[in-house]
Amino acid sequence: NYPNTYKGARRSIYLRLTFADYDSKEKAFVYSLPACNDLYLIDSTGSLIQKNDGSTKYSDKGIKPVAESKRVMNVPTSKIDDNYFTNLTYRYLMYDKFRNVYYRFAELPMINYVPTYQDFKQYSIIIFDSSLNIIGETLLPKGKEYMPGIMFISEAGLNILKPSKNEDVLDFAIFQLKKKGLLEIETK
């Protein structure tokens, strides 16, 4: 069953994705939905083990539906885009087996949004311990400094692609977990 935030209203295409990762120690999946603050720990049979609050501290704005109608097909694309860019959404979820933590990416709402072809939401990375308790959160800079859609976990840390003018080179920023549950960029 979907959470209440998904019931009785239509969500845009941006909010239909499910993000999950597998915790081999717990032998369970952790799920994140774009329009839901909570994280869900699910066993291999699909049964809910636990639900925890996974809200970002950088936005108190709720996640609103595109339309109250069940006929989202009648909603103009511009309204769907406006809804996405002006609302809080959650994206990627990754388990870091080296540090036994989870990273959840929040896309923060754009203030005074004006549509352009250069629209990028600001990200924060919420860090959870192995029990899905929030231990910290790191705000990434606004703009295109990082590309969180292309990333991986290594022994060095959370690696996120940085845009490069040289298309033959992939350059990754390495974010390292610190004692206070915040990520810091490794400098070379």
Short mmCIF file of N, CA and C in Angstrom, two decimals:
data_model
loop_
_atom_site.label_atom_id
_atom_site.label_comp_id
_atom_site.label_asym_id
_atom_site.label_seq_id
_atom_site.Cartn_x
_atom_site.Cartn_y
_atom_site.Cartn_z
N ASN A 1 0.82 -1.20 0.00
CA ASN A 1 0.00 0.00 0.00
C ASN A 1 0.86 1.25 0.00
N TYR A 2 0.46 2.21 -0.80
CA TYR A 2 1.16 3.48 -0.84
C TYR A 2 0.81 4.33 0.39
N PRO A 3 1.71 5.21 0.80
CA PRO A 3 1.44 6.11 1.93
C PRO A 3 0.28 7.05 1.61
N ASN A 4 -0.26 7.67 2.63
CA ASN A 4 -1.39 8.59 2.47
C ASN A 4 -1.09 9.74 1.53
N THR A 5 0.15 10.18 1.44
CA THR A 5 0.49 11.30 0.55
C THR A 5 0.22 10.95 -0.91
N TYR A 6 0.08 9.68 -1.23
CA TYR A 6 -0.18 9.27 -2.61
C TYR A 6 -1.65 8.96 -2.86
N LYS A 7 -2.48 9.00 -1.85
CA LYS A 7 -3.88 8.62 -2.00
C LYS A 7 -4.77 9.84 -2.25
N GLY A 8 -5.75 9.66 -3.15
CA GLY A 8 -6.76 10.69 -3.37
C GLY A 8 -6.34 11.86 -4.23
N ALA A 9 -5.13 11.84 -4.78
CA ALA A 9 -4.68 12.93 -5.64
C ALA A 9 -3.71 12.37 -6.67
N ARG A 10 -3.52 13.09 -7.72
CA ARG A 10 -2.62 12.65 -8.77
C ARG A 10 -1.25 13.28 -8.60
N ARG A 11 -0.26 12.48 -8.76
CA ARG A 11 1.13 12.92 -8.66
C ARG A 11 1.72 13.02 -10.06
N SER A 12 2.68 13.88 -10.24
CA SER A 12 3.30 14.03 -11.55
C SER A 12 4.20 12.84 -11.85
N ILE A 13 4.64 12.78 -13.08
CA ILE A 13 5.55 11.71 -13.52
C ILE A 13 6.82 11.70 -12.68
N TYR A 14 7.24 12.86 -12.21
CA TYR A 14 8.45 12.97 -11.39
C TYR A 14 8.32 12.23 -10.06
N LEU A 15 7.09 12.03 -9.61
CA LEU A 15 6.87 11.47 -8.28
C LEU A 15 6.44 10.01 -8.31
N ARG A 16 6.56 9.36 -9.44
CA ARG A 16 6.13 7.97 -9.55
C ARG A 16 7.26 6.97 -9.35
N LEU A 17 8.46 7.44 -9.25
CA LEU A 17 9.62 6.55 -9.11
C LEU A 17 9.73 6.03 -7.68
N THR A 18 10.33 4.86 -7.55
CA THR A 18 10.64 4.30 -6.24
C THR A 18 12.16 4.14 -6.16
N PHE A 19 12.73 4.53 -5.04
CA PHE A 19 14.17 4.38 -4.85
C PHE A 19 14.38 3.40 -3.71
N ALA A 20 15.28 2.45 -3.90
CA ALA A 20 15.50 1.42 -2.89
C ALA A 20 16.95 0.96 -2.93
N ASP A 21 17.38 0.38 -1.83
CA ASP A 21 18.68 -0.28 -1.78
C ASP A 21 18.56 -1.46 -0.84
N TYR A 22 19.45 -2.41 -1.02
CA TYR A 22 19.41 -3.65 -0.25
C TYR A 22 20.46 -3.62 0.83
N ASP A 23 20.06 -3.96 2.04
CA ASP A 23 20.97 -4.06 3.18
C ASP A 23 21.24 -5.54 3.40
N SER A 24 22.42 -5.99 3.00
CA SER A 24 22.75 -7.42 3.10
C SER A 24 22.87 -7.89 4.54
N LYS A 25 23.22 -6.99 5.46
CA LYS A 25 23.31 -7.39 6.87
C LYS A 25 21.93 -7.67 7.45
N GLU A 26 20.96 -6.82 7.13
CA GLU A 26 19.59 -6.98 7.62
C GLU A 26 18.77 -7.92 6.73
N LYS A 27 19.30 -8.19 5.53
CA LYS A 27 18.58 -8.97 4.52
C LYS A 27 17.19 -8.35 4.27
N ALA A 28 17.22 -7.03 4.03
CA ALA A 28 15.98 -6.29 3.82
C ALA A 28 16.25 -5.13 2.86
N PHE A 29 15.16 -4.61 2.32
CA PHE A 29 15.23 -3.46 1.42
C PHE A 29 14.77 -2.21 2.16
N VAL A 30 15.41 -1.10 1.85
CA VAL A 30 14.97 0.20 2.34
C VAL A 30 14.41 0.94 1.14
N TYR A 31 13.17 1.43 1.27
CA TYR A 31 12.48 2.13 0.19
C TYR A 31 12.28 3.59 0.53
N SER A 32 12.35 4.41 -0.53
CA SER A 32 12.09 5.84 -0.44
C SER A 32 11.20 6.21 -1.62
N LEU A 33 10.18 7.00 -1.34
CA LEU A 33 9.29 7.50 -2.39
C LEU A 33 9.46 9.01 -2.51
N PRO A 34 9.41 9.56 -3.73
CA PRO A 34 9.66 10.98 -3.92
C PRO A 34 8.73 11.91 -3.16
N ALA A 35 7.46 11.52 -2.99
CA ALA A 35 6.50 12.41 -2.34
C ALA A 35 6.16 11.97 -0.93
N CYS A 36 7.12 11.35 -0.26
CA CYS A 36 6.88 10.86 1.10
C CYS A 36 8.12 11.10 1.95
N ASN A 37 7.93 11.67 3.13
CA ASN A 37 9.04 11.93 4.03
C ASN A 37 9.63 10.67 4.65
N ASP A 38 8.85 9.60 4.72
CA ASP A 38 9.25 8.40 5.45
C ASP A 38 10.14 7.47 4.63
N LEU A 39 10.93 6.67 5.36
CA LEU A 39 11.68 5.55 4.79
C LEU A 39 11.03 4.27 5.29
N TYR A 40 11.07 3.23 4.47
CA TYR A 40 10.43 1.95 4.81
C TYR A 40 11.46 0.83 4.72
N LEU A 41 11.54 0.02 5.77
CA LEU A 41 12.37 -1.18 5.77
C LEU A 41 11.43 -2.35 5.52
N ILE A 42 11.69 -3.09 4.43
CA ILE A 42 10.81 -4.17 3.97
C ILE A 42 11.61 -5.46 3.89
N ASP A 43 11.05 -6.56 4.39
CA ASP A 43 11.77 -7.83 4.29
C ASP A 43 11.57 -8.46 2.90
N SER A 44 12.18 -9.60 2.67
CA SER A 44 12.16 -10.23 1.34
C SER A 44 10.77 -10.72 0.94
N THR A 45 9.84 -10.83 1.88
CA THR A 45 8.48 -11.24 1.55
C THR A 45 7.58 -10.03 1.26
N GLY A 46 8.12 -8.82 1.43
CA GLY A 46 7.34 -7.61 1.19
C GLY A 46 6.66 -7.06 2.43
N SER A 47 6.94 -7.65 3.58
CA SER A 47 6.33 -7.19 4.83
C SER A 47 7.10 -6.02 5.42
N LEU A 48 6.35 -5.07 5.94
CA LEU A 48 6.95 -3.90 6.56
C LEU A 48 7.58 -4.29 7.89
N ILE A 49 8.87 -3.97 8.03
CA ILE A 49 9.58 -4.20 9.29
C ILE A 49 9.52 -2.94 10.14
N GLN A 50 9.82 -1.79 9.52
CA GLN A 50 9.74 -0.52 10.24
C GLN A 50 9.59 0.63 9.28
N LYS A 51 9.06 1.73 9.81
CA LYS A 51 8.90 2.98 9.07
C LYS A 51 9.52 4.07 9.92
N ASN A 52 10.38 4.89 9.33
CA ASN A 52 11.04 5.98 10.06
C ASN A 52 10.87 7.29 9.31
N ASP A 53 10.83 8.38 10.06
CA ASP A 53 10.81 9.70 9.45
C ASP A 53 12.16 9.95 8.79
N GLY A 54 12.12 10.39 7.55
CA GLY A 54 13.34 10.68 6.80
C GLY A 54 13.34 12.07 6.23
N SER A 55 12.70 13.01 6.92
CA SER A 55 12.51 14.38 6.42
C SER A 55 13.80 15.18 6.39
N THR A 56 13.91 16.02 5.38
CA THR A 56 15.00 16.98 5.33
C THR A 56 14.75 18.11 6.31
N LYS A 57 15.81 18.66 6.86
CA LYS A 57 15.67 19.82 7.76
C LYS A 57 15.67 21.13 6.98
N TYR A 58 15.92 21.06 5.67
CA TYR A 58 16.05 22.28 4.87
C TYR A 58 14.75 22.73 4.21
N SER A 59 13.65 22.04 4.45
CA SER A 59 12.36 22.47 3.92
C SER A 59 11.24 21.98 4.81
N ASP A 60 10.37 22.89 5.18
CA ASP A 60 9.19 22.49 5.94
C ASP A 60 7.96 22.51 5.05
N LYS A 61 8.19 22.69 3.77
CA LYS A 61 7.10 22.75 2.80
C LYS A 61 6.60 21.33 2.53
N GLY A 62 5.31 21.14 2.58
CA GLY A 62 4.74 19.83 2.29
C GLY A 62 4.85 19.48 0.81
N ILE A 63 4.56 18.25 0.49
CA ILE A 63 4.61 17.79 -0.88
C ILE A 63 3.17 17.77 -1.40
N LYS A 64 2.88 18.64 -2.35
CA LYS A 64 1.52 18.81 -2.84
C LYS A 64 1.30 18.04 -4.14
N PRO A 65 0.07 17.55 -4.34
CA PRO A 65 -0.24 16.86 -5.60
C PRO A 65 -0.34 17.86 -6.76
N VAL A 66 -0.22 17.33 -7.98
CA VAL A 66 -0.39 18.15 -9.18
C VAL A 66 -1.84 18.59 -9.30
N ALA A 67 -2.75 17.65 -9.03
CA ALA A 67 -4.17 17.95 -9.15
C ALA A 67 -4.94 17.07 -8.19
N GLU A 68 -6.04 17.57 -7.71
CA GLU A 68 -6.89 16.77 -6.84
C GLU A 68 -7.71 15.77 -7.65
N SER A 69 -7.80 16.02 -8.93
CA SER A 69 -8.57 15.16 -9.83
C SER A 69 -7.82 13.87 -10.11
N LYS A 70 -8.54 12.83 -10.39
CA LYS A 70 -7.93 11.57 -10.78
C LYS A 70 -7.53 11.60 -12.25
N ARG A 71 -7.83 12.68 -12.95
CA ARG A 71 -7.56 12.78 -14.38
C ARG A 71 -6.33 13.65 -14.63
N VAL A 72 -5.16 13.18 -14.19
CA VAL A 72 -3.92 13.94 -14.35
C VAL A 72 -3.57 14.16 -15.82
N MET A 73 -4.13 13.34 -16.71
CA MET A 73 -3.85 13.49 -18.14
C MET A 73 -4.35 14.85 -18.65
N ASN A 74 -5.31 15.45 -17.96
CA ASN A 74 -5.84 16.74 -18.37
C ASN A 74 -5.04 17.92 -17.83
N VAL A 75 -4.00 17.64 -17.06
CA VAL A 75 -3.20 18.71 -16.47
C VAL A 75 -2.10 19.10 -17.45
N PRO A 76 -1.97 20.41 -17.77
CA PRO A 76 -0.93 20.84 -18.71
C PRO A 76 0.47 20.52 -18.19
N THR A 77 1.38 20.24 -19.10
CA THR A 77 2.78 19.91 -18.76
C THR A 77 3.41 21.03 -17.94
N SER A 78 3.10 22.27 -18.27
CA SER A 78 3.69 23.39 -17.53
C SER A 78 3.28 23.35 -16.05
N LYS A 79 2.06 22.93 -15.76
CA LYS A 79 1.61 22.84 -14.37
C LYS A 79 2.32 21.68 -13.66
N ILE A 80 2.56 20.59 -14.37
CA ILE A 80 3.30 19.45 -13.80
C ILE A 80 4.73 19.87 -13.46
N ASP A 81 5.36 20.58 -14.40
CA ASP A 81 6.73 21.07 -14.15
C ASP A 81 6.76 22.06 -12.99
N ASP A 82 5.81 22.99 -12.96
CA ASP A 82 5.75 23.96 -11.86
C ASP A 82 5.62 23.24 -10.52
N ASN A 83 4.78 22.22 -10.48
CA ASN A 83 4.58 21.45 -9.26
C ASN A 83 5.87 20.79 -8.81
N TYR A 84 6.59 20.20 -9.74
CA TYR A 84 7.86 19.52 -9.42
C TYR A 84 8.89 20.51 -8.87
N PHE A 85 9.09 21.62 -9.57
CA PHE A 85 10.15 22.54 -9.18
C PHE A 85 9.84 23.34 -7.92
N THR A 86 8.59 23.48 -7.56
CA THR A 86 8.24 24.28 -6.38
C THR A 86 7.91 23.44 -5.16
N ASN A 87 8.08 22.13 -5.26
CA ASN A 87 7.81 21.24 -4.14
C ASN A 87 9.05 20.45 -3.74
N LEU A 88 9.08 20.07 -2.49
CA LEU A 88 10.10 19.17 -1.97
C LEU A 88 9.88 17.79 -2.58
N THR A 89 10.95 17.16 -3.02
CA THR A 89 10.89 15.78 -3.49
C THR A 89 12.14 15.04 -3.01
N TYR A 90 12.05 13.74 -2.95
CA TYR A 90 13.19 12.91 -2.58
C TYR A 90 13.61 12.08 -3.77
N ARG A 91 14.89 11.81 -3.87
CA ARG A 91 15.40 11.06 -5.02
C ARG A 91 16.17 9.83 -4.53
N TYR A 92 17.40 9.78 -4.82
CA TYR A 92 18.23 8.60 -4.68
C TYR A 92 18.39 8.15 -3.23
N LEU A 93 18.53 6.85 -3.07
CA LEU A 93 18.77 6.25 -1.76
C LEU A 93 19.89 5.24 -1.94
N MET A 94 20.95 5.36 -1.13
CA MET A 94 22.10 4.46 -1.28
C MET A 94 22.56 3.96 0.08
N TYR A 95 22.89 2.68 0.13
CA TYR A 95 23.46 2.09 1.34
C TYR A 95 24.97 2.07 1.20
N ASP A 96 25.66 2.55 2.23
CA ASP A 96 27.12 2.58 2.26
C ASP A 96 27.59 1.46 3.18
N LYS A 97 28.01 0.34 2.60
CA LYS A 97 28.42 -0.82 3.40
C LYS A 97 29.73 -0.58 4.14
N PHE A 98 30.52 0.38 3.71
CA PHE A 98 31.80 0.65 4.37
C PHE A 98 31.60 1.40 5.69
N ARG A 99 30.58 2.21 5.76
CA ARG A 99 30.32 3.01 6.96
C ARG A 99 29.00 2.64 7.64
N ASN A 100 28.26 1.69 7.04
CA ASN A 100 27.00 1.19 7.58
C ASN A 100 25.99 2.32 7.78
N VAL A 101 25.86 3.16 6.75
CA VAL A 101 24.90 4.26 6.75
C VAL A 101 24.16 4.29 5.42
N TYR A 102 23.07 5.05 5.41
CA TYR A 102 22.30 5.30 4.19
C TYR A 102 22.39 6.77 3.85
N TYR A 103 22.35 7.06 2.54
CA TYR A 103 22.29 8.43 2.05
C TYR A 103 20.99 8.59 1.26
N ARG A 104 20.20 9.60 1.61
CA ARG A 104 18.97 9.90 0.88
C ARG A 104 19.08 11.33 0.36
N PHE A 105 18.77 11.52 -0.90
CA PHE A 105 18.89 12.82 -1.52
C PHE A 105 17.53 13.52 -1.55
N ALA A 106 17.49 14.73 -1.02
CA ALA A 106 16.29 15.56 -1.06
C ALA A 106 16.51 16.65 -2.09
N GLU A 107 15.50 16.87 -2.93
CA GLU A 107 15.52 17.97 -3.88
C GLU A 107 14.66 19.09 -3.28
N LEU A 108 15.28 20.20 -2.99
CA LEU A 108 14.60 21.28 -2.29
C LEU A 108 13.77 22.12 -3.25
N PRO A 109 12.64 22.66 -2.77
CA PRO A 109 11.79 23.47 -3.65
C PRO A 109 12.50 24.74 -4.09
N MET A 110 12.24 25.13 -5.33
CA MET A 110 12.81 26.37 -5.84
C MET A 110 11.90 27.53 -5.43
N ILE A 111 12.48 28.56 -4.87
CA ILE A 111 11.75 29.75 -4.46
C ILE A 111 11.68 30.69 -5.67
N ASN A 112 10.55 31.33 -5.87
CA ASN A 112 10.36 32.25 -7.00
C ASN A 112 10.74 31.60 -8.33
N TYR A 113 10.22 30.41 -8.54
CA TYR A 113 10.54 29.63 -9.74
C TYR A 113 10.02 30.32 -11.00
N VAL A 114 10.89 30.47 -11.98
CA VAL A 114 10.55 30.96 -13.31
C VAL A 114 11.10 29.92 -14.29
N PRO A 115 10.25 29.30 -15.10
CA PRO A 115 10.71 28.23 -16.00
C PRO A 115 11.79 28.69 -16.98
N THR A 116 12.84 27.90 -17.07
CA THR A 116 13.90 28.07 -18.08
C THR A 116 14.36 26.68 -18.46
N TYR A 117 15.25 26.60 -19.39
CA TYR A 117 15.81 25.30 -19.77
C TYR A 117 17.03 24.95 -18.93
N GLN A 118 17.34 25.76 -17.95
CA GLN A 118 18.51 25.55 -17.09
C GLN A 118 18.08 25.35 -15.64
N ASP A 119 16.96 24.67 -15.43
CA ASP A 119 16.41 24.51 -14.09
C ASP A 119 17.07 23.34 -13.35
N PHE A 120 17.61 23.62 -12.17
CA PHE A 120 18.20 22.59 -11.32
C PHE A 120 17.78 22.84 -9.89
N LYS A 121 17.24 21.82 -9.26
CA LYS A 121 16.88 21.96 -7.85
C LYS A 121 18.13 21.75 -7.00
N GLN A 122 18.16 22.39 -5.84
CA GLN A 122 19.27 22.21 -4.92
C GLN A 122 19.05 20.91 -4.14
N TYR A 123 20.13 20.18 -3.91
CA TYR A 123 20.07 18.91 -3.19
C TYR A 123 20.61 19.04 -1.77
N SER A 124 20.05 18.22 -0.89
CA SER A 124 20.70 17.96 0.40
C SER A 124 20.83 16.44 0.50
N ILE A 125 21.81 16.01 1.25
CA ILE A 125 22.02 14.57 1.47
C ILE A 125 21.74 14.29 2.94
N ILE A 126 20.71 13.49 3.19
CA ILE A 126 20.34 13.12 4.56
C ILE A 126 21.06 11.81 4.87
N ILE A 127 21.70 11.74 6.03
CA ILE A 127 22.49 10.56 6.41
C ILE A 127 21.79 9.85 7.55
N PHE A 128 21.62 8.53 7.39
CA PHE A 128 20.93 7.69 8.37
C PHE A 128 21.86 6.62 8.89
N ASP A 129 21.73 6.26 10.17
CA ASP A 129 22.49 5.13 10.69
C ASP A 129 21.81 3.84 10.25
N SER A 130 22.33 2.71 10.69
CA SER A 130 21.81 1.41 10.25
C SER A 130 20.39 1.13 10.76
N SER A 131 19.93 1.90 11.76
CA SER A 131 18.56 1.75 12.27
C SER A 131 17.61 2.76 11.64
N LEU A 132 18.10 3.47 10.61
CA LEU A 132 17.33 4.47 9.87
C LEU A 132 17.01 5.72 10.68
N ASN A 133 17.87 6.04 11.65
CA ASN A 133 17.77 7.29 12.39
C ASN A 133 18.65 8.34 11.71
N ILE A 134 18.15 9.55 11.59
CA ILE A 134 18.93 10.61 10.96
C ILE A 134 20.09 10.98 11.87
N ILE A 135 21.30 10.97 11.29
CA ILE A 135 22.50 11.35 12.06
C ILE A 135 23.13 12.63 11.52
N GLY A 136 22.64 13.13 10.39
CA GLY A 136 23.19 14.36 9.84
C GLY A 136 22.60 14.66 8.48
N GLU A 137 22.92 15.86 8.01
CA GLU A 137 22.45 16.27 6.69
C GLU A 137 23.42 17.30 6.13
N THR A 138 23.72 17.18 4.85
CA THR A 138 24.65 18.08 4.18
C THR A 138 23.95 18.74 3.01
N LEU A 139 24.03 20.06 2.94
CA LEU A 139 23.44 20.83 1.85
C LEU A 139 24.48 20.99 0.74
N LEU A 140 24.13 20.58 -0.46
CA LEU A 140 25.02 20.77 -1.60
C LEU A 140 24.82 22.17 -2.17
N PRO A 141 25.83 22.73 -2.82
CA PRO A 141 25.68 24.07 -3.40
C PRO A 141 24.59 24.08 -4.48
N LYS A 142 23.99 25.24 -4.70
CA LYS A 142 22.99 25.39 -5.77
C LYS A 142 23.68 25.29 -7.12
N GLY A 143 22.92 24.90 -8.12
CA GLY A 143 23.45 24.90 -9.48
C GLY A 143 23.91 23.52 -9.93
N LYS A 144 24.77 23.52 -10.93
CA LYS A 144 25.20 22.28 -11.57
C LYS A 144 26.59 21.84 -11.12
N GLU A 145 26.97 22.11 -9.89
CA GLU A 145 28.31 21.75 -9.42
C GLU A 145 28.48 20.24 -9.29
N TYR A 146 27.38 19.54 -9.00
CA TYR A 146 27.42 18.08 -8.86
C TYR A 146 26.25 17.47 -9.62
N MET A 147 26.41 16.23 -10.03
CA MET A 147 25.38 15.50 -10.76
C MET A 147 25.03 14.23 -9.98
N PRO A 148 24.15 14.34 -8.97
CA PRO A 148 23.85 13.19 -8.11
C PRO A 148 23.25 11.98 -8.82
N GLY A 149 22.80 12.12 -10.04
CA GLY A 149 22.29 10.95 -10.76
C GLY A 149 23.37 9.97 -11.14
N ILE A 150 24.63 10.41 -11.10
CA ILE A 150 25.76 9.54 -11.44
C ILE A 150 26.70 9.53 -10.23
N MET A 151 26.63 8.44 -9.47
CA MET A 151 27.41 8.36 -8.22
C MET A 151 27.60 6.91 -7.83
N PHE A 152 28.51 6.69 -6.91
CA PHE A 152 28.74 5.35 -6.38
C PHE A 152 29.42 5.46 -5.02
N ILE A 153 29.39 4.36 -4.28
CA ILE A 153 30.02 4.28 -2.96
C ILE A 153 31.33 3.52 -3.12
N SER A 154 32.38 4.01 -2.48
CA SER A 154 33.67 3.31 -2.45
C SER A 154 34.22 3.37 -1.02
N GLU A 155 35.35 2.73 -0.81
CA GLU A 155 35.99 2.81 0.52
C GLU A 155 36.36 4.25 0.86
N ALA A 156 36.60 5.07 -0.16
CA ALA A 156 36.98 6.47 0.07
C ALA A 156 35.79 7.32 0.49
N GLY A 157 34.57 6.95 0.07
CA GLY A 157 33.39 7.73 0.43
C GLY A 157 32.32 7.69 -0.63
N LEU A 158 31.43 8.67 -0.59
CA LEU A 158 30.36 8.82 -1.56
C LEU A 158 30.91 9.64 -2.73
N ASN A 159 30.95 9.06 -3.89
CA ASN A 159 31.53 9.68 -5.08
C ASN A 159 30.41 10.21 -5.98
N ILE A 160 30.40 11.52 -6.23
CA ILE A 160 29.37 12.15 -7.06
C ILE A 160 30.06 12.84 -8.24
N LEU A 161 29.53 12.59 -9.43
CA LEU A 161 30.10 13.16 -10.65
C LEU A 161 30.02 14.68 -10.63
N LYS A 162 31.12 15.31 -11.07
CA LYS A 162 31.15 16.76 -11.27
C LYS A 162 31.15 17.00 -12.78
N PRO A 163 30.43 18.00 -13.26
CA PRO A 163 30.46 18.29 -14.70
C PRO A 163 31.87 18.66 -15.14
N SER A 164 32.19 18.26 -16.37
CA SER A 164 33.51 18.54 -16.91
C SER A 164 33.37 19.05 -18.34
N LYS A 165 34.22 19.97 -18.73
CA LYS A 165 34.22 20.45 -20.11
C LYS A 165 34.91 19.45 -21.03
N ASN A 166 35.68 18.54 -20.44
CA ASN A 166 36.36 17.51 -21.22
C ASN A 166 35.50 16.24 -21.17
N GLU A 167 34.85 15.92 -22.26
CA GLU A 167 33.96 14.77 -22.27
C GLU A 167 34.68 13.43 -22.22
N ASP A 168 36.01 13.44 -22.27
CA ASP A 168 36.79 12.21 -22.15
C ASP A 168 37.17 11.89 -20.71
N VAL A 169 36.80 12.78 -19.78
CA VAL A 169 37.20 12.63 -18.38
C VAL A 169 35.96 12.62 -17.48
N LEU A 170 35.93 11.64 -16.57
CA LEU A 170 34.91 11.62 -15.52
C LEU A 170 35.58 12.06 -14.23
N ASP A 171 35.09 13.14 -13.65
CA ASP A 171 35.68 13.69 -12.43
C ASP A 171 34.65 13.58 -11.31
N PHE A 172 35.02 12.89 -10.23
CA PHE A 172 34.11 12.68 -9.12
C PHE A 172 34.60 13.41 -7.88
N ALA A 173 33.67 14.04 -7.18
CA ALA A 173 33.95 14.60 -5.85
C ALA A 173 33.72 13.47 -4.85
N ILE A 174 34.59 13.34 -3.89
CA ILE A 174 34.46 12.31 -2.87
C ILE A 174 34.01 12.96 -1.57
N PHE A 175 32.82 12.56 -1.11
CA PHE A 175 32.29 13.07 0.14
C PHE A 175 32.57 12.04 1.23
N GLN A 176 33.20 12.49 2.31
CA GLN A 176 33.56 11.59 3.40
C GLN A 176 32.69 11.89 4.63
N LEU A 177 32.25 10.82 5.27
CA LEU A 177 31.43 10.94 6.47
C LEU A 177 32.31 11.34 7.65
N LYS A 178 31.88 12.36 8.38
CA LYS A 178 32.61 12.83 9.55
C LYS A 178 31.86 12.44 10.81
N LYS A 179 32.47 12.64 11.96
CA LYS A 179 31.91 12.21 13.24
C LYS A 179 30.52 12.78 13.52
N LYS A 180 30.28 14.01 13.11
CA LYS A 180 29.00 14.64 13.41
C LYS A 180 27.92 14.26 12.40
N GLY A 181 28.18 13.30 11.54
CA GLY A 181 27.19 12.86 10.59
C GLY A 181 27.03 13.79 9.40
N LEU A 182 28.06 14.58 9.11
CA LEU A 182 28.03 15.45 7.96
C LEU A 182 29.05 14.99 6.95
N LEU A 183 28.80 15.31 5.70
CA LEU A 183 29.72 14.94 4.64
C LEU A 183 30.63 16.11 4.32
N GLU A 184 31.89 15.81 4.08
CA GLU A 184 32.83 16.84 3.66
C GLU A 184 33.52 16.36 2.40
N ILE A 185 33.81 17.29 1.52
CA ILE A 185 34.46 16.95 0.27
C ILE A 185 35.94 16.71 0.54
N GLU A 186 36.42 15.60 -0.01
CA GLU A 186 37.86 15.30 0.11
C GLU A 186 38.60 16.23 -0.82
N THR A 187 39.62 16.87 -0.30
CA THR A 187 40.43 17.74 -1.14
C THR A 187 41.73 17.03 -1.48
N LYS A 188 42.20 17.28 -2.68
CA LYS A 188 43.42 16.59 -3.15
C LYS A 188 44.59 17.53 -3.11
#
